[in-house]
XYZ file of C-alpha atoms in Angstrom:
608
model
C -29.773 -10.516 13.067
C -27.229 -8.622 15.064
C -25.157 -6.938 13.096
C -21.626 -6.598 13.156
C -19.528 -3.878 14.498
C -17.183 -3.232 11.856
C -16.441 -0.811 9.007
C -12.669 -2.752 8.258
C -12.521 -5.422 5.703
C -10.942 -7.989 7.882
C -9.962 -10.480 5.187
C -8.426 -7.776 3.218
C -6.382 -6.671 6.702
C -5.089 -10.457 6.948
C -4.424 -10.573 3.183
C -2.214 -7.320 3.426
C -0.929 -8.732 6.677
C 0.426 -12.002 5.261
C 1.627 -10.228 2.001
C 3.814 -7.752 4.131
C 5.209 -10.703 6.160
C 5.909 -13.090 3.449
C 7.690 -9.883 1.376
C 9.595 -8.967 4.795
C 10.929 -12.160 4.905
C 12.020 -12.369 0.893
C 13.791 -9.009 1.860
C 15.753 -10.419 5.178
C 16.964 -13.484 2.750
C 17.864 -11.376 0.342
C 19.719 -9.001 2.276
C 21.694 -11.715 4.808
C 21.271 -14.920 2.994
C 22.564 -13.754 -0.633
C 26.158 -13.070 -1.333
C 25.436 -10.439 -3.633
C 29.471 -9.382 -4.252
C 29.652 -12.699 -6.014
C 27.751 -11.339 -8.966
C 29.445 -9.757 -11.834
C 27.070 -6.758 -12.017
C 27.133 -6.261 -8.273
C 31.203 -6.332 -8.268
C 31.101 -3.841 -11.361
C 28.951 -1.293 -9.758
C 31.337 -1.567 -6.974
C 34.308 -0.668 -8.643
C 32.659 2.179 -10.808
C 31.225 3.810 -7.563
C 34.328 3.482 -6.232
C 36.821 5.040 -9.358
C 34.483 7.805 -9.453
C 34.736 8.248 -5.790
C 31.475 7.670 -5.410
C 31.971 5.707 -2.020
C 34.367 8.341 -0.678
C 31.695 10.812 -1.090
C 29.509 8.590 1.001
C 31.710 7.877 3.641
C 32.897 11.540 4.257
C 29.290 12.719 3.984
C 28.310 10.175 6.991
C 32.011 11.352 8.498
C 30.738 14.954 8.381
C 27.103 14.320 9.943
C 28.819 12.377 12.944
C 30.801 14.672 13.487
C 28.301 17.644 13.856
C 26.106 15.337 15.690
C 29.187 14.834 18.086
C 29.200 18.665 18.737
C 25.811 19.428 19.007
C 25.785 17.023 22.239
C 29.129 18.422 23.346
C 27.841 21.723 23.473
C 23.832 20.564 24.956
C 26.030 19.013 27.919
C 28.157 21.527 27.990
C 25.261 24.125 28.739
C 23.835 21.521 31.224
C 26.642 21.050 33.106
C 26.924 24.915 33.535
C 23.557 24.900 34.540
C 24.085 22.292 37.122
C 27.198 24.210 38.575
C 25.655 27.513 38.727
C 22.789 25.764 40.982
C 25.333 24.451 43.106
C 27.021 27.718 43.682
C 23.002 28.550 45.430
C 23.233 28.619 49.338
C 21.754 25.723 50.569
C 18.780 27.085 52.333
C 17.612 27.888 48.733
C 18.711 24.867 47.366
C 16.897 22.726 49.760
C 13.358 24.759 48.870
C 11.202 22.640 46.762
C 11.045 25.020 43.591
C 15.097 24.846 43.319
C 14.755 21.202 43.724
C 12.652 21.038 41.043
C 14.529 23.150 38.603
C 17.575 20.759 39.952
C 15.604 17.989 39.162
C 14.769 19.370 35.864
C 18.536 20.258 35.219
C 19.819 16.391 36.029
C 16.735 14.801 33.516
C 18.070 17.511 30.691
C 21.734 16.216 31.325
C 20.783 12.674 31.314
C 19.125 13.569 27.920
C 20.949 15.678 26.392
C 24.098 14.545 27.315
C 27.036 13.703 24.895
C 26.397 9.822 24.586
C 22.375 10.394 25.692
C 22.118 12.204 22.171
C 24.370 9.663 20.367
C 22.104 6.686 20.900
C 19.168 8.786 20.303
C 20.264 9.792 17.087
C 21.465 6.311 16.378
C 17.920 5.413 17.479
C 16.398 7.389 14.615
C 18.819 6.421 12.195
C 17.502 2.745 12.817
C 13.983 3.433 13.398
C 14.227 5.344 9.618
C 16.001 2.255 8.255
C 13.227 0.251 9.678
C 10.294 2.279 8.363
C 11.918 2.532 4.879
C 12.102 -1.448 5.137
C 8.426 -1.654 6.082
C 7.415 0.634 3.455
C 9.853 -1.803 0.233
C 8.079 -4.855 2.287
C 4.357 -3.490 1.763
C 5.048 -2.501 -1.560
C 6.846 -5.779 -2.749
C 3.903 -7.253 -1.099
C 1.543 -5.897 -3.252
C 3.409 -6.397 -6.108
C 3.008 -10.395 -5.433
C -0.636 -10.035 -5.239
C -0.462 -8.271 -8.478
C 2.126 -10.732 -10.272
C 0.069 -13.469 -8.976
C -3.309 -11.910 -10.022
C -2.016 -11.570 -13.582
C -0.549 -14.839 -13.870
C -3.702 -16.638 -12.656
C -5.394 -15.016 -15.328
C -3.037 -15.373 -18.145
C -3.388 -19.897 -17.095
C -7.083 -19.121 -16.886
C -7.324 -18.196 -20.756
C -4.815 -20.474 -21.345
C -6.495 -23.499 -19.903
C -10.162 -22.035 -20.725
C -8.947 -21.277 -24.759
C -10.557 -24.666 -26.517
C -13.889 -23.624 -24.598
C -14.236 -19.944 -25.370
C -13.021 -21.115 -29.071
C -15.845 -23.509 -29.425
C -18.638 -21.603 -27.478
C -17.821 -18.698 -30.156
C -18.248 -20.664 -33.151
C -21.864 -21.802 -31.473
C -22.756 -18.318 -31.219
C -22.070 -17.273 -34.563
C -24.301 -20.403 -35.681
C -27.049 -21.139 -32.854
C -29.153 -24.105 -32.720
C -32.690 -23.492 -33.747
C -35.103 -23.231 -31.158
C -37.369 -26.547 -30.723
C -40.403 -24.210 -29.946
C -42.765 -22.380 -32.678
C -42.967 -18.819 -32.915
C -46.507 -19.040 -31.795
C -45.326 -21.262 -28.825
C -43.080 -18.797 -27.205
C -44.345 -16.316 -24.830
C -43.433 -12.763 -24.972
C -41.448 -11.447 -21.911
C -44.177 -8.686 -20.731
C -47.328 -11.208 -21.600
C -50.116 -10.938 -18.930
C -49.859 -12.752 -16.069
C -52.218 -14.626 -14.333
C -52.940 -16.340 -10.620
C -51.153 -19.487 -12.183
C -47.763 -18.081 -11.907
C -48.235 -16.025 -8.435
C -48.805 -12.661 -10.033
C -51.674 -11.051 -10.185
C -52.716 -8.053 -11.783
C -55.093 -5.265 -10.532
C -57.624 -3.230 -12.890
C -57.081 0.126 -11.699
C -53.149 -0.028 -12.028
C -53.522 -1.206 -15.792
C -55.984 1.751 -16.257
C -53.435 4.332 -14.819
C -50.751 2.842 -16.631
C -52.795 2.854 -19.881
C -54.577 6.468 -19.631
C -51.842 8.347 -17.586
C -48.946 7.271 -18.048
C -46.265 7.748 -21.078
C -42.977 8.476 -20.125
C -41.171 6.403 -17.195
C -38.211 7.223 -14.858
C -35.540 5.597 -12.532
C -33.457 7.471 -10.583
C -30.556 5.739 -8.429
C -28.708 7.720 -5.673
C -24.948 6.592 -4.751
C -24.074 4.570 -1.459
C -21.490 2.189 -1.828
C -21.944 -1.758 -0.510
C -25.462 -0.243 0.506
C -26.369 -0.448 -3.606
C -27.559 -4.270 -2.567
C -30.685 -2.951 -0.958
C -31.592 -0.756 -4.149
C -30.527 -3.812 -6.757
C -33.080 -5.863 -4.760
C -36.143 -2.584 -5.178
C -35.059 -2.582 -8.634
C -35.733 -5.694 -9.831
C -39.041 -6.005 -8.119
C -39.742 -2.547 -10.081
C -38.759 -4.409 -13.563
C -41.045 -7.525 -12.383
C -44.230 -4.864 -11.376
C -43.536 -2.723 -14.712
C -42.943 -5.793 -17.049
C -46.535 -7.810 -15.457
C -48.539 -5.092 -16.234
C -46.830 -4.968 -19.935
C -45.507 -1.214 -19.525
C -41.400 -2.062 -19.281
C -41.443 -0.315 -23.072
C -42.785 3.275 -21.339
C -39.061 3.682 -19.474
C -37.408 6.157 -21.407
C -34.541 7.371 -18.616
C -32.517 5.898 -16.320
C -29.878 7.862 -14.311
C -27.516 7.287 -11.497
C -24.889 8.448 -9.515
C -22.170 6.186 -8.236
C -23.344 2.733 -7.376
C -26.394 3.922 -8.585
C -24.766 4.070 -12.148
C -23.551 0.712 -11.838
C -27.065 -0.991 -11.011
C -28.334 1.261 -14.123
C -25.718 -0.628 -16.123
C -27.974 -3.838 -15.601
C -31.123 -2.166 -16.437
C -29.596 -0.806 -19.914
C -28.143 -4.174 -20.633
C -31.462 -6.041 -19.960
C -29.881 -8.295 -16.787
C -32.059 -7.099 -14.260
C -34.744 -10.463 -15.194
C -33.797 -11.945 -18.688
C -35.681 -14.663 -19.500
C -32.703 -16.576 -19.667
C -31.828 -15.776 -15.951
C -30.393 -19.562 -15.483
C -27.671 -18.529 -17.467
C -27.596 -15.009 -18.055
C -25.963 -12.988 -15.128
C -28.634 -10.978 -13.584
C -28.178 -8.133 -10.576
C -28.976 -10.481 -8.657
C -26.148 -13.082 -9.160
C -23.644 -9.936 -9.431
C -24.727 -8.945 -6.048
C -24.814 -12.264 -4.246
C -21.606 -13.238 -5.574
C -19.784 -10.425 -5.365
C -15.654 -10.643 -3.777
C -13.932 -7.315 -2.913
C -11.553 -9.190 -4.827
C -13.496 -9.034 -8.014
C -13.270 -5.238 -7.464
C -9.958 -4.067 -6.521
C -6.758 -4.614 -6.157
C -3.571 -3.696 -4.652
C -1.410 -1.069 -6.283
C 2.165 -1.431 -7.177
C 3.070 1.358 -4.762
C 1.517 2.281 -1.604
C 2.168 5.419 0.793
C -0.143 4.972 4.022
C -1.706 8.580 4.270
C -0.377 10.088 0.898
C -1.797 7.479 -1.841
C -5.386 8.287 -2.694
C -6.944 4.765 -2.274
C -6.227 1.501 -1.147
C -7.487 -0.643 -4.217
C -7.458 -0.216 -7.727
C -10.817 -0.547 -9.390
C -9.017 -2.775 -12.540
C -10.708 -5.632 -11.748
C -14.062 -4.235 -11.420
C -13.388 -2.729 -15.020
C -12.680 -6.276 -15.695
C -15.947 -7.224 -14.321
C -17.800 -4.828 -16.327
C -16.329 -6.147 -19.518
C -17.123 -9.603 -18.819
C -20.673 -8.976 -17.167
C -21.950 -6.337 -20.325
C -19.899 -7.277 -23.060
C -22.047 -6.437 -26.325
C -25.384 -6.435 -23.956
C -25.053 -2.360 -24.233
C -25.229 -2.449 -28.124
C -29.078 -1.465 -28.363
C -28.047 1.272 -25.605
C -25.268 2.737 -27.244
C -26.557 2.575 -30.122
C -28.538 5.367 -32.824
C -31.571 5.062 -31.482
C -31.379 3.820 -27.751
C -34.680 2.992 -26.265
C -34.226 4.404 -23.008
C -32.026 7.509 -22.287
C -28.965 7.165 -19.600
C -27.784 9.679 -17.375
C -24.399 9.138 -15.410
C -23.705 11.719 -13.090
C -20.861 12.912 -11.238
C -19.167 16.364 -9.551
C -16.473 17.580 -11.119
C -13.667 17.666 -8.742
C -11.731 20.934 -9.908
C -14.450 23.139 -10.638
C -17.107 21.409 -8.279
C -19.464 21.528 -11.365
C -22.372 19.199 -12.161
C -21.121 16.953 -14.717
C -22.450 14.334 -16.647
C -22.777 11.733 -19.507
C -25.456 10.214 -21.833
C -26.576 8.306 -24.943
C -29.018 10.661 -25.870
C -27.927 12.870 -28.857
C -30.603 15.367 -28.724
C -29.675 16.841 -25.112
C -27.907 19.606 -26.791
C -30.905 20.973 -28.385
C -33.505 19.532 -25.389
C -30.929 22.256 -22.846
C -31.638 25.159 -25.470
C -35.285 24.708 -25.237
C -35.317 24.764 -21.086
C -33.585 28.516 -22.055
C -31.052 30.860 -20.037
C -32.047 30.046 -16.356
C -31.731 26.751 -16.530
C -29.038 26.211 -19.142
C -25.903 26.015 -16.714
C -27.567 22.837 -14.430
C -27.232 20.936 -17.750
C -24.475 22.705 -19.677
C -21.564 20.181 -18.692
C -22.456 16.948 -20.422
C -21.314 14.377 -22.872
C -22.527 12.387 -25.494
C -20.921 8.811 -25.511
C -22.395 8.015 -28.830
C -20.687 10.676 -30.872
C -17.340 12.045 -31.386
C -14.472 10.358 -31.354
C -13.800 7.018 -29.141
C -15.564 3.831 -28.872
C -18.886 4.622 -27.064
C -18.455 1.398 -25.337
C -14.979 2.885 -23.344
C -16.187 5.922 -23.276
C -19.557 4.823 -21.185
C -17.154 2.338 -18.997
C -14.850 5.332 -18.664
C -17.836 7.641 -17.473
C -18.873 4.892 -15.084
C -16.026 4.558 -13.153
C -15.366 8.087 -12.772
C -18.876 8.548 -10.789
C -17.705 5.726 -8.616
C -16.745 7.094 -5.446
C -15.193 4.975 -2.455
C -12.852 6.896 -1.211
C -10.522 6.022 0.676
C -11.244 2.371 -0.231
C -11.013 3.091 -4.235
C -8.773 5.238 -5.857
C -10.315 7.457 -8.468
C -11.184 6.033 -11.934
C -9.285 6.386 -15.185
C -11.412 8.983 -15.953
C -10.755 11.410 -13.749
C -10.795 12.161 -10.347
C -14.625 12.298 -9.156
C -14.650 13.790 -5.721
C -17.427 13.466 -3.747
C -19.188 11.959 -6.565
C -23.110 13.001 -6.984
C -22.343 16.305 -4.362
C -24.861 18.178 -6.726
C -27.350 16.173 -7.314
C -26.983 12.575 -5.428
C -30.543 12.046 -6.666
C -30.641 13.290 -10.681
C -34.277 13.782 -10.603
C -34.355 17.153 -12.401
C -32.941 15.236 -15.360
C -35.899 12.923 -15.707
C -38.469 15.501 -14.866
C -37.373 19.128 -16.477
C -35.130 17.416 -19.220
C -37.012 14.307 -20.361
C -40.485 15.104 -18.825
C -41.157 12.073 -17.275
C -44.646 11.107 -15.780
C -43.910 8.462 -13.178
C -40.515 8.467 -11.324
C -39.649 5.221 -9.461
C -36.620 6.619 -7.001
C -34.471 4.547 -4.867
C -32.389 6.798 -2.665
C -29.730 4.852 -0.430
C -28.728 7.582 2.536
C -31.228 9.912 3.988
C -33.043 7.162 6.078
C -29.993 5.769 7.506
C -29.210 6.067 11.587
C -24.839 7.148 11.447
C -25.467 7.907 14.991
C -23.827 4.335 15.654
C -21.263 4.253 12.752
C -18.237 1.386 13.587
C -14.912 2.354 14.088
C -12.955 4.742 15.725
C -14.152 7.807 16.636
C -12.538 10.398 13.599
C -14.216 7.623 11.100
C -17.681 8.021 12.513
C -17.031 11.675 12.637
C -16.483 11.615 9.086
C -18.755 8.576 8.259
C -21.881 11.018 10.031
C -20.737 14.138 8.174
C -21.011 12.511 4.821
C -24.223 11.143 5.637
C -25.765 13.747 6.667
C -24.542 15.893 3.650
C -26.090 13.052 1.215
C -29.187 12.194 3.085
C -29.751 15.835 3.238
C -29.432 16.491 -0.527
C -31.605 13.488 -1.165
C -34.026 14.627 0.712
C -33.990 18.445 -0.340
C -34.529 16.446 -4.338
C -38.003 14.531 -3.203
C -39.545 17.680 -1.316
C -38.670 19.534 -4.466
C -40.731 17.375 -6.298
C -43.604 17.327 -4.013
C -43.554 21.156 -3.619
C -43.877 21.715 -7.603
C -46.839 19.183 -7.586
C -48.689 21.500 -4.829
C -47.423 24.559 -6.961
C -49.226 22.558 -9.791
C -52.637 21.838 -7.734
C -52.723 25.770 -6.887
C -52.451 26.982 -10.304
C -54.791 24.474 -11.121
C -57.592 25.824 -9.128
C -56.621 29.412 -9.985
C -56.943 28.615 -13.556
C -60.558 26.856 -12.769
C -61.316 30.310 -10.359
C -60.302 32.180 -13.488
C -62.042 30.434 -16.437
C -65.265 30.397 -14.418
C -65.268 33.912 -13.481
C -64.696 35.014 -17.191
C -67.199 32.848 -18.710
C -69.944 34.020 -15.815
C -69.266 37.475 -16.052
C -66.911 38.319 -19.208
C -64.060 40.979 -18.822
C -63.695 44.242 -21.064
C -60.554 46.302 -21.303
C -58.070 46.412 -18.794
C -59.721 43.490 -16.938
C -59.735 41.733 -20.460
C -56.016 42.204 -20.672
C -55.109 41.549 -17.484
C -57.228 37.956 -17.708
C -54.879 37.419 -20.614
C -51.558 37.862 -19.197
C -52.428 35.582 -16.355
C -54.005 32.678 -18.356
C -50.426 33.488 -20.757
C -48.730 32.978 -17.511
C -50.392 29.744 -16.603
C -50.207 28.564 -19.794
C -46.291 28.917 -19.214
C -46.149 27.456 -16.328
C -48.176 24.320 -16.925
C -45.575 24.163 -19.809
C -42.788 23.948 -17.699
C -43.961 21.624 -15.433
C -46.111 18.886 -14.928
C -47.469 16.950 -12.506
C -44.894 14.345 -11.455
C -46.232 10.720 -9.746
C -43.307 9.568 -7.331
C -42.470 5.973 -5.733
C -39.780 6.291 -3.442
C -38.723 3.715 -1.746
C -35.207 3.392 0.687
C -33.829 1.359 3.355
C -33.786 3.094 6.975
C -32.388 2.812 10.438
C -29.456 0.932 11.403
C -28.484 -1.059 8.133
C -26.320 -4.727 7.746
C -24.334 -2.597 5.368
C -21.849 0.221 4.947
C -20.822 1.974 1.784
C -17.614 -0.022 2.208
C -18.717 -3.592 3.233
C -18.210 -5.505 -0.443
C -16.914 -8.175 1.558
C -19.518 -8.571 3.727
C -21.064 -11.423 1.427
C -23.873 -12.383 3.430
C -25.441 -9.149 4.626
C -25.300 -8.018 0.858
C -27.298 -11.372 -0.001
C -29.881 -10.493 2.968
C -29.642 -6.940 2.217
C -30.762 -7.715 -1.760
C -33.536 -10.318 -1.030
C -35.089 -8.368 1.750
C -35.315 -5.036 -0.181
C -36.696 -6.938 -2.992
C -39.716 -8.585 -0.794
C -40.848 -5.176 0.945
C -40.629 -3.875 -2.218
C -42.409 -6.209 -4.208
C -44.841 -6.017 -1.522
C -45.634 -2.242 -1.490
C -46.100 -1.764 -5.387
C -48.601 -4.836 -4.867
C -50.655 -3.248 -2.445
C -50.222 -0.071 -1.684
C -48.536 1.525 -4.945
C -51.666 4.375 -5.082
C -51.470 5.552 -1.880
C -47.227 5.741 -2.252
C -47.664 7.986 -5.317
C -50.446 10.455 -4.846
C -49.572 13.948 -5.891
C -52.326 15.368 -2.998
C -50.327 13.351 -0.511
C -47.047 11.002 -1.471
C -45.589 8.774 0.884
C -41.920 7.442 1.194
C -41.482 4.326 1.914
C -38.819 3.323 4.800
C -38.131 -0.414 5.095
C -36.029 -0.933 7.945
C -32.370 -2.473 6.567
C -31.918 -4.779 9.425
C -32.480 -8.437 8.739
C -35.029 -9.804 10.928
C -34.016 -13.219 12.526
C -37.925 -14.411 11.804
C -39.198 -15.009 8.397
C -41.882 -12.172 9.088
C -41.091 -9.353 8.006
C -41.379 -5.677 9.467
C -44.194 -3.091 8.012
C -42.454 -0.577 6.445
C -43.252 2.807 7.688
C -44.075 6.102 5.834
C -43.563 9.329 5.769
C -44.479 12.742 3.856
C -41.621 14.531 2.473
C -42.149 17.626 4.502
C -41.382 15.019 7.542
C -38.440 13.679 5.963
């Protein structure tokens, strides 16, 4: 599928554009069309201004300007008409060379100019072009402010007309129907599955997920519209982890900007509910997703001064009506998995972030000193004061970062959201020690070399790629280079514990043996080897971290990410997570026109 050149939301650009015209022409009628001295306010304003001389102030202070204005061009032609008669005073043999014809040249464009009634149009020029901007800027703001009256009434009918229904779907809930199934009839949600449903699963995955395998982890790095491609990897994840029964061994979760937002789903259990055909899933958010449903206009808008172009109340909105109480078990005293919702301070360019877990205060003590001020800056949504429900909405939306498309979130601005860590894996692996990490980066594999638009936005569209992409990929070969550390001091402590028992140590060699196996013994409690799927769209992708509107490369975007993926952990998740030799996995993020579909291709993280 070719994909289309363009970063700008087009039907937001005709929206705006049809807003500003329709509010342009509200302001010509009522500025030529309404006699507005007919009105008893407007005629008593009028006669206040004018017994406190209010008017007579004006009109002298515009009587005053003119008149300086007047002798400022008096005096410019003044000079240029000296100018011109001191270069006809020149002999004509010099006047007639070319550099005096030039300077006379020069002299006759500066009086045409600069000249007395030159200057008074000019000015006169500005004076309108001023009163025309000004108008411009009153008819983009009045435009917005019909988008935003109309939003608000449309919803205010909505409830209005939907009231009887939401009245009588609540009083079901409080007293559901009972279920015309037995107990012993319903099948659990991770039961086995067989070859009668299409899955099938493998001996040697259920053995590694029985004997080596406790602790689980997500991790979800930030990219915008681009978070369709990971939504589609993380649902085939849930599908792989709940067919082989293990979807109660994920203990974290964490994100960073978009990435938080597809975590939201996980938390709430709408990644694949059972009741998925009427449940909303990430799918159905992701496939029917309007930039509409996510922003919208402010009430006053200065083009280059105001930090955003949308609002995100609507996506708050969304969030409400998509999680409602689905975040109870998560929020509440004993959460089942641990969430982790990062974000860079913008003020003291400080990690930053929030969780549900109330133990993380004494889990930082026990990592000690040197690693105390990664994880110092955090907060617990599920204590103190404030409803832990707002407060983990509030968190969200301040690690959303779409700037300049978004203005920041009510929570503070979050500049360059996820700066520190755009993949939190050191929060799943040194804080929770996690065995298996499934990590779905969004930016490192992507090609910016052929960004849309004009040439300053791919400047800036490359620069922030490359900073992402290179902190993503600075996280995985961290991970990789503490499992070789691991395989080293493995075999050191094997060289070691044969030695001593062939030939045992006395005295200083006896002591010396000890401090090194105390040493090992503090490493290996430190870390741990760490099994890593990573899997990311790469190359030149339908999707930029701006496209929300682009509603069909986001559905194409989700189902082909979920496919590859689905695919991989089928057949080749073994060979994707060995310590001795991990591979990434890089599915290309164009849409093929064929139904075949590309082989991914892999690489090491030292080639990454």
């Amino acid at each position: 599928m070719v994909r289309l050149s363009s970063a700008q939301p087009w039907a937001l650009t005709l929206r705006i554009a049809i807003l500003f015209v329709l509010a342009w022409w509200i302001e010509d009628c009522l500025i030529f069309y309404v006699a507005w001295r007919q009105f008893a306010v407007v005629r008593l304003g009028l006669e206040m201004a004018d017994k406190t001389h209010l008017m007579a102030a004006i009109g002298a202070a515009g009587t005053v300007l003119d008149a300086c204005g007047r002798k400022l061009a008096d005096a410019a032609g003044q000079g240029v008409a000296k100018l011109q008669a001191g270069f006809d005073l020149l002999p004509s043999h010099l006047r007639a060379r070319a550099p005096f014809r030039f300077l006379a040249w020069c002299g006759g464009t500066l009086a045409a100019t600069f000249g007395a009634s030159a200057t008074v149009n000019f000015g006169a020029g500005l004076l309108r072009a001023g009163g025309l901007a000004i108008r411009a800027l009153v008819a983009l703001t009045g435009g917005f402010w019909i988008a935003n009256l109309y939003r608000r009434l449309n919803d205010a009918l909505n409830r209005l007309f939907t009231l009887p229904t939401r009245f009588y779907s609540e009083a079901e809930a409080e007293h559901p129907a009972p279920s015309l199934l037995a107990a012993d009839d319903l099948e659990p949600i991770d039961a086995p599955r067989g070859r009668g449903d299409g899955r099938v699963r493998r001996r040697e995955y259920l053995q590694f997920f029985q004997g080596h395998v406790e602790r689980i982890g997500i991790i979800l790095g930030g990219g915008g519209a681009r978070g369709a491609y990971q939504a589609g990897a993380l649902k085939a994840i849930h599908e792989f982890l709940r067919d082989y029964s293990v979807l109660h061994k994920v203990k974290v979760i964490a994100g960073s900007s978009i990435g938080a937002w597809n975590a939201m789903f996980w938390l709430a259990d709408l990644v694949a509910p059972p009741d998925a055909d009427t449940a909303p899933t990430i799918e159905s958010w992701w496939k029917s997703v309007r930039l509409n449903n996510l922003g919208d206009l402010p009430w006053f808008y200065l083009p280059l001064v105001s930090e955003g172009l949308l609002r995100p109340n609507p996506w708050r909105e969304n969030f409400d009506a998509t999680f409602g109480a689905a975040l109870d078990e998560a929020l509440g005293d004993h959460p089942p998995v641990h969430f982790y919702l990062t974000r860079t301070d913008g003020a003291s360019g400080a990690l930053h972030y929030a969780t549900n877990w109330r133990g993380i205060a004494d889990r930082v003590n026990e990592l000690g000193k040197d690693r105390h001020p990664d994880y110092a800056n955090f907060e617990i949504l599920t204590s103190g004061d404030g409803d832990p429900y707002a407060r983990t909405a509030d968190s969200l939306f301040a690690t959303l970062d779409l700037a300049p498309l978004f203005a920041p979130g009510a929570a503070g601005a979050a500049d360059n959201s996820g700066a520190l860590e755009q993949l939190p894996i050191s929060l799943a692996a040194q804080v929770e020690r996690c065995d298996l990490l499934f990590v779905l980066p969004l930016n490192f594999g992507a090609d910016v070399a052929d960004e849309p638009g004009g040439a300053s936005v791919r400047r800036i569209a490359r620069i922030a790629g490359a900073h992402k992409g290179a902190l993503e990929r600075a996280a995985i070969r961290g991970v990789d280079t503490v499992n070789r550390f691991i395989q080293r001091i493995e075999r050191i402590e094997f060289g070691v514990n044969t030695m001593a028992s062939a030939n045992p140590p006395e005295g200083l060699a006896d002591e010396a043996l000890a401090g090194l196996r105390e040493e090992i013994a503090e490493f290996n409690a430190e870390h741990k080897t760490l099994y890593l799927f990573t899997v990311c769209p790469a190359g030149r992708f339908e999707l930029g971290t701006a496209d929300f509107w682009k509603q069909k490369a986001l559905r194409e975007a989700f189902d082909l990410m979920y496919l590859q993926t689905k695919r991989e952990l089928q057949n080749r998740f073994f060979e994707d997570i060995e310590p001795e030799d991990p591979h990434v996995v890089m599915v290309d993020g164009a849409v093929p026109e064929v139904d075949a579909l590309p082989r991914p291709h892999y690489r090491r993280p030292s080639e990454l």
